mmCIF file of C-alpha atoms and ligand atoms in Angstrom:
data_model
loop_
_atom_site.group_PDB
_atom_site.id
_atom_site.type_symbol
_atom_site.label_atom_id
_atom_site.label_comp_id
_atom_site.label_asym_id
_atom_site.label_seq_id
_atom_site.Cartn_x
_atom_site.Cartn_y
_atom_site.Cartn_z
ATOM 1 C CA MET A 17 13.346 49.604 -39.785
ATOM 2 C CA LEU A 18 11.881 46.249 -39.688
ATOM 3 C CA ASP A 19 13.774 44.389 -42.752
ATOM 4 C CA LEU A 20 10.463 42.488 -44.017
ATOM 5 C CA SER A 21 12.764 39.651 -45.881
ATOM 6 C CA GLU A 22 14.685 39.034 -42.746
ATOM 7 C CA LEU A 23 11.129 38.712 -41.127
ATOM 8 C CA LEU A 24 9.939 36.676 -43.484
ATOM 9 C CA LYS A 25 13.057 34.212 -43.153
ATOM 10 C CA GLU A 26 12.594 33.834 -39.409
ATOM 11 C CA LEU A 27 9.457 33.065 -40.080
ATOM 12 C CA GLN A 28 9.923 30.053 -42.509
ATOM 13 C CA ASP A 29 12.841 28.922 -40.247
ATOM 14 C CA SER A 30 10.893 28.537 -36.744
ATOM 15 C CA THR A 31 8.138 26.952 -38.993
ATOM 16 C CA LEU A 32 10.506 24.757 -40.242
ATOM 17 C CA ARG A 33 11.684 23.740 -36.652
ATOM 18 C CA ALA A 34 8.109 23.366 -35.766
ATOM 19 C CA VAL A 35 7.343 20.991 -38.321
ATOM 20 C CA GLN A 36 10.769 18.900 -37.447
ATOM 21 C CA GLU A 37 9.600 19.300 -33.928
ATOM 22 C CA ARG A 38 6.234 17.604 -34.895
ATOM 23 C CA ALA A 39 7.822 15.034 -37.003
ATOM 24 C CA LYS A 40 9.994 13.766 -34.195
ATOM 25 C CA THR A 41 7.476 13.711 -31.742
ATOM 26 C CA GLU A 42 5.446 11.564 -34.001
ATOM 27 C CA ALA A 43 7.828 9.323 -34.375
ATOM 28 C CA LEU A 44 8.570 9.016 -31.044
ATOM 29 C CA PHE A 45 5.121 8.096 -30.545
ATOM 30 C CA ALA A 46 4.372 6.147 -33.206
ATOM 31 C CA SER A 47 7.367 3.765 -32.226
ATOM 32 C CA MET A 48 6.825 3.283 -28.403
ATOM 33 C CA GLY A 49 7.038 -0.193 -26.680
ATOM 34 C CA GLU A 50 4.204 1.083 -25.012
ATOM 35 C CA GLY A 51 0.667 2.202 -25.716
ATOM 36 C CA ALA A 52 0.316 5.638 -25.606
ATOM 37 C CA ILE A 53 -2.609 8.066 -25.572
ATOM 38 C CA ALA A 54 -2.741 12.085 -26.269
ATOM 39 C CA THR A 55 -6.158 13.868 -24.828
ATOM 40 C CA ASP A 56 -6.684 17.267 -24.828
ATOM 41 C CA GLU A 57 -7.973 19.246 -21.642
ATOM 42 C CA ASN A 58 -11.538 17.742 -21.930
ATOM 43 C CA GLY A 59 -10.202 14.286 -22.206
ATOM 44 C CA VAL A 60 -10.593 13.972 -25.702
ATOM 45 C CA ILE A 61 -8.321 11.666 -27.514
ATOM 46 C CA TYR A 62 -6.209 13.364 -30.390
ATOM 47 C CA ARG A 63 -3.480 10.839 -30.887
ATOM 48 C CA ILE A 64 -3.245 6.835 -30.060
ATOM 49 C CA ASN A 65 -0.335 4.810 -31.158
ATOM 50 C CA LYS A 66 -0.467 1.315 -32.660
ATOM 51 C CA THR A 67 0.661 -0.578 -29.586
ATOM 52 C CA ALA A 68 -2.453 1.010 -27.480
ATOM 53 C CA LEU A 69 -4.551 0.175 -30.511
ATOM 54 C CA ASN A 70 -2.982 -3.562 -30.668
ATOM 55 C CA ILE A 71 -3.761 -3.709 -26.307
ATOM 56 C CA LEU A 72 -6.830 -2.332 -26.577
ATOM 57 C CA GLY A 73 -8.060 -4.041 -29.951
ATOM 58 C CA LEU A 74 -9.236 -0.977 -30.992
ATOM 59 C CA THR A 75 -8.859 0.777 -34.975
ATOM 60 C CA GLU A 76 -7.937 4.589 -34.599
ATOM 61 C CA LYS A 77 -11.128 5.671 -36.151
ATOM 62 C CA GLN A 78 -13.008 4.083 -33.025
ATOM 63 C CA ALA A 79 -10.673 6.035 -30.753
ATOM 64 C CA LEU A 80 -10.041 9.113 -32.301
ATOM 65 C CA GLY A 81 -12.053 11.755 -31.065
ATOM 66 C CA LYS A 82 -13.923 9.989 -28.661
ATOM 67 C CA TRP A 83 -13.686 10.369 -25.045
ATOM 68 C CA PHE A 84 -10.890 8.550 -23.041
ATOM 69 C CA PRO A 85 -12.926 7.257 -20.102
ATOM 70 C CA ASP A 86 -15.785 5.612 -22.979
ATOM 71 C CA VAL A 87 -12.790 4.175 -25.160
ATOM 72 C CA VAL A 88 -10.439 2.966 -22.242
ATOM 73 C CA MET A 89 -12.722 1.339 -19.581
ATOM 74 C CA ALA A 90 -11.045 0.961 -15.913
ATOM 75 C CA VAL A 91 -12.243 -2.161 -14.016
ATOM 76 C CA THR A 92 -11.204 -3.121 -10.473
ATOM 77 C CA HIS A 93 -10.002 -6.823 -9.519
ATOM 78 C CA GLU A 94 -13.720 -7.921 -9.176
ATOM 79 C CA ASN A 95 -14.654 -6.367 -12.422
ATOM 80 C CA LYS A 96 -16.546 -3.295 -11.283
ATOM 81 C CA THR A 97 -16.312 -0.062 -13.718
ATOM 82 C CA ILE A 98 -13.699 2.074 -11.525
ATOM 83 C CA PRO A 99 -15.554 5.374 -10.702
ATOM 84 C CA LEU A 100 -14.287 8.389 -13.321
ATOM 85 C CA ILE A 101 -13.217 10.396 -10.090
ATOM 86 C CA ASP A 102 -10.534 7.778 -9.414
ATOM 87 C CA ARG A 103 -9.278 6.971 -12.428
ATOM 88 C CA PRO A 104 -5.351 7.849 -12.951
ATOM 89 C CA ILE A 105 -6.108 10.259 -15.412
ATOM 90 C CA THR A 106 -9.066 12.039 -13.804
ATOM 91 C CA ARG A 107 -6.341 12.293 -10.627
ATOM 92 C CA ALA A 108 -3.773 13.721 -13.122
ATOM 93 C CA PHE A 109 -6.159 16.583 -14.535
ATOM 94 C CA LEU A 110 -7.045 17.474 -10.810
ATOM 95 C CA SER A 111 -3.576 17.268 -9.220
ATOM 96 C CA GLY A 112 -1.370 18.558 -12.077
ATOM 97 C CA ARG A 113 0.721 15.592 -11.215
ATOM 98 C CA THR A 114 1.994 12.388 -13.329
ATOM 99 C CA ILE A 115 -0.013 9.309 -11.555
ATOM 100 C CA SER A 116 1.270 5.641 -11.870
ATOM 101 C CA GLU A 117 -0.467 2.695 -11.204
ATOM 102 C CA ARG A 118 -1.343 -0.541 -11.766
ATOM 103 C CA ILE A 119 -5.175 -1.092 -13.380
ATOM 104 C CA TYR A 120 -7.312 -3.113 -15.205
ATOM 105 C CA TYR A 121 -8.572 -2.580 -18.989
ATOM 106 C CA ARG A 122 -11.831 -3.988 -20.258
ATOM 107 C CA THR A 123 -10.566 -4.785 -24.129
ATOM 108 C CA LYS A 124 -12.018 -6.631 -26.624
ATOM 109 C CA LYS A 125 -10.113 -9.811 -26.184
ATOM 110 C CA ASN A 126 -9.680 -9.421 -22.153
ATOM 111 C CA PRO A 127 -12.712 -8.373 -19.490
ATOM 112 C CA ARG A 128 -10.093 -7.819 -16.906
ATOM 113 C CA LEU A 129 -6.830 -6.770 -18.546
ATOM 114 C CA PRO A 130 -3.783 -5.887 -15.939
ATOM 115 C CA VAL A 131 -1.718 -2.854 -17.064
ATOM 116 C CA PHE A 132 0.806 -0.225 -15.862
ATOM 117 C CA ALA A 133 -0.878 3.170 -16.820
ATOM 118 C CA THR A 134 1.356 6.217 -16.275
ATOM 119 C CA VAL A 135 -0.774 9.496 -16.907
ATOM 120 C CA SER A 136 1.016 12.639 -16.957
ATOM 121 C CA PRO A 137 -0.874 15.848 -17.367
ATOM 122 C CA ILE A 138 0.252 18.390 -20.329
ATOM 123 C CA LEU A 139 0.397 21.797 -18.081
ATOM 124 C CA GLN A 140 0.744 25.606 -19.359
ATOM 125 C CA GLU A 141 0.955 28.072 -16.784
ATOM 126 C CA GLY A 142 0.267 25.684 -14.141
ATOM 127 C CA LYS A 143 -3.161 24.572 -15.606
ATOM 128 C CA PRO A 144 -3.708 21.082 -17.400
ATOM 129 C CA ILE A 145 -4.376 21.601 -21.509
ATOM 130 C CA GLY A 146 -4.297 17.762 -22.075
ATOM 131 C CA ALA A 147 -2.729 14.403 -20.600
ATOM 132 C CA ILE A 148 -0.426 11.812 -22.074
ATOM 133 C CA GLU A 149 -1.119 8.259 -20.982
ATOM 134 C CA THR A 150 1.188 5.212 -21.513
ATOM 135 C CA PHE A 151 0.288 1.929 -20.817
ATOM 136 C CA ARG A 152 1.945 -1.456 -20.845
ATOM 137 C CA ASP A 153 -0.045 -5.264 -20.671
ATOM 138 C CA ILE A 154 1.565 -6.461 -17.212
ATOM 139 C CA THR A 155 -0.211 -10.274 -17.572
ATOM 140 C CA GLN A 156 2.665 -11.937 -16.846
ATOM 141 C CA GLU A 157 4.247 -9.991 -13.929
ATOM 142 C CA HIS A 158 0.836 -10.730 -12.504
ATOM 143 C CA LYS A 159 0.941 -14.275 -12.814
ATOM 144 C CA VAL A 160 4.378 -14.368 -11.343
ATOM 145 C CA ASP A 161 3.221 -12.047 -8.411
ATOM 146 C CA ARG A 162 0.403 -14.487 -7.859
ATOM 147 C CA MET A 163 2.557 -17.587 -8.257
ATOM 148 C CA LYS A 164 4.731 -15.907 -5.558
ATOM 149 C CA SER A 165 1.911 -15.059 -2.976
ATOM 150 C CA GLU A 166 1.002 -19.074 -3.732
ATOM 151 C CA PHE A 167 4.312 -20.602 -3.078
ATOM 152 C CA ILE A 168 4.798 -18.632 0.565
ATOM 153 C CA SER A 169 1.406 -19.558 1.284
ATOM 154 C CA ILE A 170 2.453 -22.992 0.267
ATOM 155 C CA ALA A 171 5.422 -22.790 1.875
ATOM 156 C CA SER A 172 4.512 -21.169 5.366
ATOM 157 C CA HIS A 173 2.223 -23.921 5.866
ATOM 158 C CA GLN A 174 4.497 -26.161 5.159
ATOM 159 C CA LEU A 175 6.727 -24.783 7.756
ATOM 160 C CA ARG A 176 4.097 -24.855 10.210
ATOM 161 C CA THR A 177 3.793 -28.700 11.275
ATOM 162 C CA PRO A 178 7.717 -29.350 11.908
ATOM 163 C CA LEU A 179 7.978 -26.259 13.458
ATOM 164 C CA SER A 180 4.902 -27.143 16.079
ATOM 165 C CA ALA A 181 6.547 -30.667 17.084
ATOM 166 C CA ILE A 182 10.362 -28.306 17.716
ATOM 167 C CA ASN A 183 7.883 -26.005 19.831
ATOM 168 C CA THR A 184 6.358 -28.737 21.735
ATOM 169 C CA TYR A 185 9.157 -30.770 22.657
ATOM 170 C CA SER A 186 11.520 -27.594 23.447
ATOM 171 C CA ARG A 187 8.979 -26.550 25.836
ATOM 172 C CA MET A 188 8.948 -29.863 27.654
ATOM 173 C CA LEU A 189 12.669 -30.064 27.676
ATOM 174 C CA TYR A 190 12.797 -26.736 29.364
ATOM 175 C CA ASP A 191 10.014 -27.856 31.568
ATOM 176 C CA GLY A 192 12.116 -30.566 32.666
ATOM 177 C CA TYR A 193 10.259 -33.067 31.355
ATOM 178 C CA ALA A 194 13.163 -35.180 30.164
ATOM 179 C CA GLY A 195 15.260 -34.245 33.366
ATOM 180 C CA ASP A 196 16.635 -31.319 35.325
ATOM 181 C CA LEU A 197 18.588 -28.662 33.032
ATOM 182 C CA SER A 198 21.645 -26.791 34.030
ATOM 183 C CA GLY A 199 21.818 -23.007 34.214
ATOM 184 C CA ALA A 200 23.312 -23.435 31.029
ATOM 185 C CA GLN A 201 20.960 -25.607 29.361
ATOM 186 C CA ARG A 202 17.931 -23.524 30.383
ATOM 187 C CA ASP A 203 19.539 -20.232 28.928
ATOM 188 C CA PHE A 204 20.637 -22.246 25.689
ATOM 189 C CA MET A 205 16.697 -22.994 25.886
ATOM 190 C CA LYS A 206 15.554 -19.370 26.331
ATOM 191 C CA VAL A 207 17.167 -18.837 23.289
ATOM 192 C CA ILE A 208 15.654 -21.717 21.294
ATOM 193 C CA LEU A 209 11.865 -20.382 22.692
ATOM 194 C CA SER A 210 11.984 -16.956 21.756
ATOM 195 C CA SER A 211 13.735 -17.856 17.983
ATOM 196 C CA ILE A 212 10.572 -20.314 17.725
ATOM 197 C CA ASP A 213 8.187 -17.302 18.784
ATOM 198 C CA ARG A 214 9.398 -15.376 15.840
ATOM 199 C CA MET A 215 9.646 -17.825 13.537
ATOM 200 C CA ASN A 216 5.642 -18.554 14.503
ATOM 201 C CA GLU A 217 4.913 -14.602 14.332
ATOM 202 C CA LEU A 218 7.037 -14.679 11.036
ATOM 203 C CA ILE A 219 4.959 -17.413 9.579
ATOM 204 C CA THR A 220 1.729 -15.960 10.816
ATOM 205 C CA THR A 221 2.633 -12.743 8.902
ATOM 206 C CA PHE A 222 3.490 -14.615 5.614
ATOM 207 C CA LEU A 223 0.012 -16.527 5.531
ATOM 208 C CA ASP A 224 -1.790 -13.474 6.324
ATOM 209 C CA ILE A 225 -0.261 -11.304 3.686
ATOM 210 C CA SER A 226 -0.422 -14.048 1.472
ATOM 211 C CA ARG A 227 -4.362 -14.650 2.204
ATOM 212 C CA ILE A 228 -5.293 -11.047 1.455
ATOM 213 C CA GLU A 229 -3.147 -10.656 -1.691
ATOM 214 C CA THR A 230 -4.566 -13.783 -3.349
ATOM 215 C CA GLY A 231 -8.371 -12.094 -2.369
ATOM 216 C CA GLN A 232 -8.779 -15.079 0.492
ATOM 217 C CA LEU A 233 -9.312 -12.732 3.630
ATOM 218 C CA GLN A 234 -12.683 -12.440 4.776
ATOM 219 C CA ILE A 235 -13.769 -9.375 7.014
ATOM 220 C CA ASN A 236 -16.370 -10.587 9.142
ATOM 221 C CA SER A 237 -18.121 -7.380 10.855
ATOM 222 C CA SER A 238 -19.784 -6.874 13.989
ATOM 223 C CA SER A 239 -21.222 -4.335 16.448
ATOM 224 C CA ILE A 240 -17.966 -4.002 18.978
ATOM 225 C CA ASP A 241 -16.961 -1.652 22.021
ATOM 226 C CA TYR A 242 -13.574 -0.399 20.080
ATOM 227 C CA ASN A 243 -12.433 0.912 23.736
ATOM 228 C CA GLU A 244 -12.639 -2.534 24.763
ATOM 229 C CA ILE A 245 -10.087 -4.106 22.324
ATOM 230 C CA ILE A 246 -7.717 -1.143 22.727
ATOM 231 C CA SER A 247 -7.548 -1.717 26.419
ATOM 232 C CA THR A 248 -7.055 -5.267 26.000
ATOM 233 C CA ILE A 249 -4.406 -4.939 24.060
ATOM 234 C CA SER A 250 -2.408 -1.942 25.609
ATOM 235 C CA HIS A 251 -2.554 -4.354 28.964
ATOM 236 C CA GLU A 252 -0.816 -7.152 26.936
ATOM 237 C CA PHE A 253 1.866 -4.827 25.729
ATOM 238 C CA ALA A 254 2.255 -3.122 29.152
ATOM 239 C CA GLN A 255 5.165 -5.750 30.304
ATOM 240 C CA VAL A 256 6.885 -5.254 26.641
ATOM 241 C CA ALA A 257 6.909 -1.566 27.252
ATOM 242 C CA ALA A 258 7.732 -1.615 31.331
ATOM 243 C CA ALA A 259 10.495 -3.972 30.408
ATOM 244 C CA LYS A 260 11.982 -0.633 28.205
ATOM 245 C CA LYS A 261 10.981 1.381 30.711
ATOM 246 C CA ILE A 262 8.731 3.292 28.265
ATOM 247 C CA SER A 263 5.473 4.794 29.363
ATOM 248 C CA LEU A 264 2.326 3.610 27.817
ATOM 249 C CA ARG A 265 -0.277 6.196 28.495
ATOM 250 C CA THR A 266 -4.036 5.625 26.957
ATOM 251 C CA ASP A 267 -6.791 8.015 26.699
ATOM 252 C CA LEU A 268 -10.106 6.371 26.062
ATOM 253 C CA PRO A 269 -13.323 7.668 26.100
ATOM 254 C CA ARG A 270 -14.957 6.823 28.924
ATOM 255 C CA ALA A 271 -18.375 5.532 27.569
ATOM 256 C CA PRO A 272 -18.091 2.238 25.174
ATOM 257 C CA LEU A 273 -17.321 3.436 21.665
ATOM 258 C CA GLN A 274 -19.361 0.892 19.653
ATOM 259 C CA VAL A 275 -18.490 0.390 15.931
ATOM 260 C CA THR A 276 -19.372 -2.110 13.449
ATOM 261 C CA ALA A 277 -15.744 -3.703 12.163
ATOM 262 C CA ASP A 278 -14.233 -7.059 12.524
ATOM 263 C CA PRO A 279 -12.521 -7.128 15.804
ATOM 264 C CA LEU A 280 -9.673 -9.704 14.784
ATOM 265 C CA LEU A 281 -8.915 -6.964 11.705
ATOM 266 C CA LEU A 282 -8.871 -4.104 14.357
ATOM 267 C CA THR A 283 -6.610 -5.972 16.743
ATOM 268 C CA GLU A 284 -4.253 -6.794 13.909
ATOM 269 C CA VAL A 285 -4.113 -3.082 13.032
ATOM 270 C CA PHE A 286 -3.503 -1.623 16.698
ATOM 271 C CA SER A 287 -1.352 -4.932 17.268
ATOM 272 C CA ASN A 288 0.705 -3.590 14.830
ATOM 273 C CA LEU A 289 1.196 0.293 15.391
ATOM 274 C CA LEU A 290 1.363 -0.329 19.419
ATOM 275 C CA SER A 291 4.387 -2.827 18.908
ATOM 276 C CA ASN A 292 6.236 -0.617 16.422
ATOM 277 C CA ALA A 293 5.763 2.197 19.122
ATOM 278 C CA ILE A 294 7.277 0.444 21.682
ATOM 279 C CA LYS A 295 10.289 -1.118 19.413
ATOM 280 C CA TYR A 296 11.193 2.099 17.859
ATOM 281 C CA THR A 297 11.192 4.066 21.195
ATOM 282 C CA PRO A 298 14.453 3.968 23.279
ATOM 283 C CA GLN A 299 14.401 3.372 26.641
ATOM 284 C CA LYS A 300 12.193 5.812 29.063
ATOM 285 C CA GLY A 301 10.316 6.998 26.177
ATOM 286 C CA THR A 302 6.631 7.880 25.824
ATOM 287 C CA VAL A 303 3.947 5.903 24.095
ATOM 288 C CA GLN A 304 0.593 7.468 23.896
ATOM 289 C CA VAL A 305 -2.426 6.013 22.923
ATOM 290 C CA THR A 306 -5.450 8.158 22.191
ATOM 291 C CA LEU A 307 -9.421 6.833 21.021
ATOM 292 C CA ALA A 308 -11.720 9.488 19.747
ATOM 293 C CA LYS A 309 -15.020 10.013 17.711
ATOM 294 C CA ARG A 310 -14.755 12.603 15.048
ATOM 295 C CA ASN A 311 -17.824 12.872 13.750
ATOM 296 C CA LYS A 312 -18.672 9.770 11.751
ATOM 297 C CA ASN A 313 -15.216 8.340 12.323
ATOM 298 C CA ILE A 314 -13.255 6.784 14.839
ATOM 299 C CA LEU A 315 -9.514 8.059 15.463
ATOM 300 C CA LEU A 316 -6.976 5.987 16.373
ATOM 301 C CA LYS A 317 -3.504 7.691 17.432
ATOM 302 C CA ILE A 318 -0.481 6.331 18.475
ATOM 303 C CA SER A 319 1.951 8.891 19.415
ATOM 304 C CA ASP A 320 5.709 7.732 20.424
ATOM 305 C CA THR A 321 9.183 9.998 21.512
ATOM 306 C CA GLY A 322 11.011 7.088 19.410
ATOM 307 C CA TYR A 323 13.834 7.304 16.723
ATOM 308 C CA GLY A 324 11.251 8.620 13.961
ATOM 309 C CA ILE A 325 11.588 8.130 10.588
ATOM 310 C CA PRO A 326 13.900 10.053 8.116
ATOM 311 C CA LYS A 327 11.935 12.425 5.794
ATOM 312 C CA GLU A 328 13.716 10.375 2.623
ATOM 313 C CA SER A 329 12.398 7.191 3.957
ATOM 314 C CA GLN A 330 9.010 8.396 4.894
ATOM 315 C CA ALA A 331 7.332 7.777 1.219
ATOM 316 C CA GLY A 332 8.203 3.998 1.336
ATOM 317 C CA VAL A 333 6.870 2.843 5.022
ATOM 318 C CA PHE A 334 3.920 1.412 3.763
ATOM 319 C CA SER A 335 5.652 -0.879 1.243
ATOM 320 C CA LYS A 336 6.434 -4.332 1.421
ATOM 321 C CA PHE A 337 9.590 -5.871 3.303
ATOM 322 C CA PHE A 338 10.428 -1.575 3.746
ATOM 323 C CA ARG A 339 12.681 -0.744 6.871
ATOM 324 C CA ALA A 340 14.049 2.970 6.817
ATOM 325 C CA SER A 341 17.912 3.238 7.339
ATOM 326 C CA ASN A 342 17.868 4.877 10.523
ATOM 327 C CA ILE A 343 16.482 1.474 12.736
ATOM 328 C CA MET A 344 18.648 -1.125 11.030
ATOM 329 C CA GLN A 345 21.434 -0.876 13.177
ATOM 330 C CA LYS A 346 19.139 -0.540 16.110
ATOM 331 C CA GLU A 347 16.548 -3.267 15.567
ATOM 332 C CA THR A 348 17.931 -6.153 13.633
ATOM 333 C CA PHE A 349 14.247 -8.030 14.238
ATOM 334 C CA GLY A 350 12.000 -6.854 11.887
ATOM 335 C CA THR A 351 10.450 -7.970 8.378
ATOM 336 C CA GLY A 352 9.148 -4.949 7.128
ATOM 337 C CA LEU A 353 5.675 -6.220 6.454
ATOM 338 C CA GLY A 354 3.878 -4.818 9.348
ATOM 339 C CA LEU A 355 2.934 -1.911 7.944
ATOM 340 C CA TYR A 356 1.780 -3.223 4.550
ATOM 341 C CA MET A 357 -0.135 -5.527 6.202
ATOM 342 C CA VAL A 358 -1.846 -2.698 8.564
ATOM 343 C CA LYS A 359 -2.524 -0.356 5.394
ATOM 344 C CA LEU A 360 -4.066 -3.416 3.360
ATOM 345 C CA ILE A 361 -6.456 -4.202 6.138
ATOM 346 C CA ALA A 362 -7.132 -0.751 7.104
ATOM 347 C CA THR A 363 -8.072 0.094 3.436
ATOM 348 C CA GLY A 364 -10.027 -3.138 3.156
ATOM 349 C CA MET A 365 -12.524 -1.767 6.031
ATOM 350 C CA GLY A 366 -12.846 1.294 4.538
ATOM 351 C CA GLY A 367 -10.779 3.052 7.093
ATOM 352 C CA LYS A 368 -7.371 5.291 6.651
ATOM 353 C CA VAL A 369 -3.691 5.232 8.124
ATOM 354 C CA TRP A 370 -1.342 7.638 7.672
ATOM 355 C CA PHE A 371 1.551 8.848 10.190
ATOM 356 C CA VAL A 372 3.872 12.134 10.684
ATOM 357 C CA SER A 373 7.170 11.438 11.779
ATOM 358 C CA ARG A 374 10.338 13.520 12.778
ATOM 359 C CA GLU A 375 13.892 11.696 13.129
ATOM 360 C CA ASN A 376 14.824 11.708 16.746
ATOM 361 C CA VAL A 377 11.275 13.440 17.751
ATOM 362 C CA GLY A 378 9.340 10.905 17.427
ATOM 363 C CA SER A 379 5.995 9.381 15.352
ATOM 364 C CA THR A 380 2.228 9.513 15.164
ATOM 365 C CA PHE A 381 0.275 7.200 13.045
ATOM 366 C CA TYR A 382 -3.177 7.872 12.634
ATOM 367 C CA PHE A 383 -5.939 4.882 11.883
ATOM 368 C CA SER A 384 -9.392 6.075 11.046
ATOM 369 C CA ILE A 385 -12.571 3.946 10.311
ATOM 370 C CA PRO A 386 -16.073 4.695 10.168
ATOM 371 C CA VAL A 387 -18.211 3.808 12.896
ATOM 372 C CA SER A 388 -20.717 2.120 11.252
ATOM 373 C CA ASN A 389 -18.553 0.047 8.290
ATOM 374 C CA ASN A 390 -20.612 -3.214 6.693
ATOM 375 C CA ASN A 391 -17.671 -4.410 4.599
ATOM 376 C CA ASP A 392 -17.845 -8.096 3.538
ATOM 377 C CA GLY A 393 -14.946 -9.354 1.509
ATOM 378 C CA LEU A 394 -12.825 -7.240 -0.044
ATOM 379 C CA PRO A 395 -13.526 -3.733 -1.203
ATOM 380 C CA ALA A 396 -12.292 -1.577 -3.764
ATOM 381 C CA GLN A 397 -10.127 0.383 -1.891
ATOM 382 C CA MET A 398 -8.084 -2.641 -0.695
ATOM 383 C CA ASP A 399 -7.930 -3.707 -3.925
ATOM 384 C CA GLU A 400 -6.703 0.073 -5.233
ATOM 385 C CA PHE A 401 -3.602 -0.379 -3.132
ATOM 386 C CA LEU A 402 -2.777 -4.141 -3.919
ATOM 387 C CA GLN A 403 -2.899 -2.660 -7.846
ATOM 388 C CA GLN A 404 -0.687 0.441 -6.604
ATOM 389 C CA GLN A 405 1.823 -1.785 -5.284
HETATM 390 P P1 LIG B 20 9.231 -4.035 10.871
HETATM 391 O O1 LIG B 20 8.840 -3.363 12.326
HETATM 392 O O2 LIG B 20 9.057 -5.480 10.917
HETATM 393 O O3 LIG B 20 10.439 -3.691 10.194
HETATM 394 P P2 LIG B 20 6.411 -2.659 9.584
HETATM 395 O O4 LIG B 20 6.532 -2.830 8.127
HETATM 396 O O5 LIG B 20 6.203 -2.545 10.937
HETATM 397 O O6 LIG B 20 8.168 -3.925 9.684
HETATM 398 O O7 LIG B 20 7.584 -0.933 9.921
HETATM 399 C C1 LIG B 20 8.503 -0.533 8.502
HETATM 400 C C2 LIG B 20 9.425 0.201 8.952
HETATM 401 O O8 LIG B 20 8.893 1.587 9.372
HETATM 402 C C3 LIG B 20 10.202 0.159 9.843
HETATM 403 O O9 LIG B 20 11.316 -1.043 9.740
HETATM 404 C C4 LIG B 20 10.953 1.139 10.594
HETATM 405 O O10 LIG B 20 11.942 1.871 10.047
HETATM 406 C C5 LIG B 20 9.493 2.310 10.061
HETATM 407 N N1 LIG B 20 8.700 2.446 11.573
HETATM 408 C C6 LIG B 20 7.364 1.759 11.678
HETATM 409 N N2 LIG B 20 6.732 2.608 12.609
HETATM 410 C C7 LIG B 20 7.927 3.129 13.544
HETATM 411 C C8 LIG B 20 7.578 4.345 14.492
HETATM 412 N N3 LIG B 20 6.654 3.801 15.042
HETATM 413 N N4 LIG B 20 8.685 5.118 14.664
HETATM 414 C C9 LIG B 20 9.565 4.851 13.913
HETATM 415 N N5 LIG B 20 9.758 4.161 12.859
HETATM 416 C C10 LIG B 20 8.943 3.267 12.512
#
């Protein structure tokens, strides 16, 4: 028999527990140092804390009951509205996963306020029934990042001049302009010259990256033969591959493959991917380059039978200064900047870069761009990638 008073007591207890839990959540929400907004499954705001109101310059009345994307406007670096489909809140709803990224909000006081936002969907039986967005103002971090990029750019420029003199005079010494060198002296000079080349490469990479990060990269698209670029660069790398007894194979379409793109940037992307494939493949391995048209895109594929990238390292591959643990002892020279730059350029060109890799088996990097591509300047996708870094 059911005991009514026991049931009633149970009901009272669980109501009390629910009220206490709610009060705790309220307190947590209100006291958070970050802006916090809760929305229902339709993206309508039902709770917003003081920090969020302060950052956005809104009153509670202006926010509650309103559609989140209407209240919180997200914009790109160039101050263009981010389409709804690309906003973190939409992506969190669609994927059912937490999305974190740097983004700009248009607020009362600031038309482009940099924030770091995290949107977590609230799931019930796998379906989103709402979302919580937290965000903080990162104006200061942004300033420091920019100053860092500018500093690297200035320092690199300053290093170029003395390095160029060192290079010229070292080459003259090596070529015997100041008298004949002994065998040992020539050997030492060779080491000096190759270190100068590396330093020059480093400076060029630093300059390229700081130019891209500070929005100074110009994309000069024209109609070019993609085939020709790939075969020229592959040819240039033939010797490097041969020195390691690596078989470098190319599979290119017979007819010219016209594409509207920036030839210098294509070269930069391909050189980086190919030099990595050769660098991270041991002696007697194989590197295969394939170029093919796939519908409206051209797909470049670079496969190697190299060291591969361990699973746990794969998520970081396109991040700045990233080098996987398995290659640290094998290849001491590397900056971890090549793929970061490749990703920046690829997204800037309206293309995509990705890879599949298995440790000790090999890696395949893919780079795809639309056949017809008229990007001038920095498109939104690159901006988005920069914001996620
Ligand atoms: P770097 O080559 O200067 O270290 P990158 O940005 O070009 O920098 O590459 C980042 C890291 O990704 C490398 O250090 C390496 O760990 C890994 N990597 C890139 N390409 C390959 C490849 N083809 N095979 C194995 N590992 C690779």
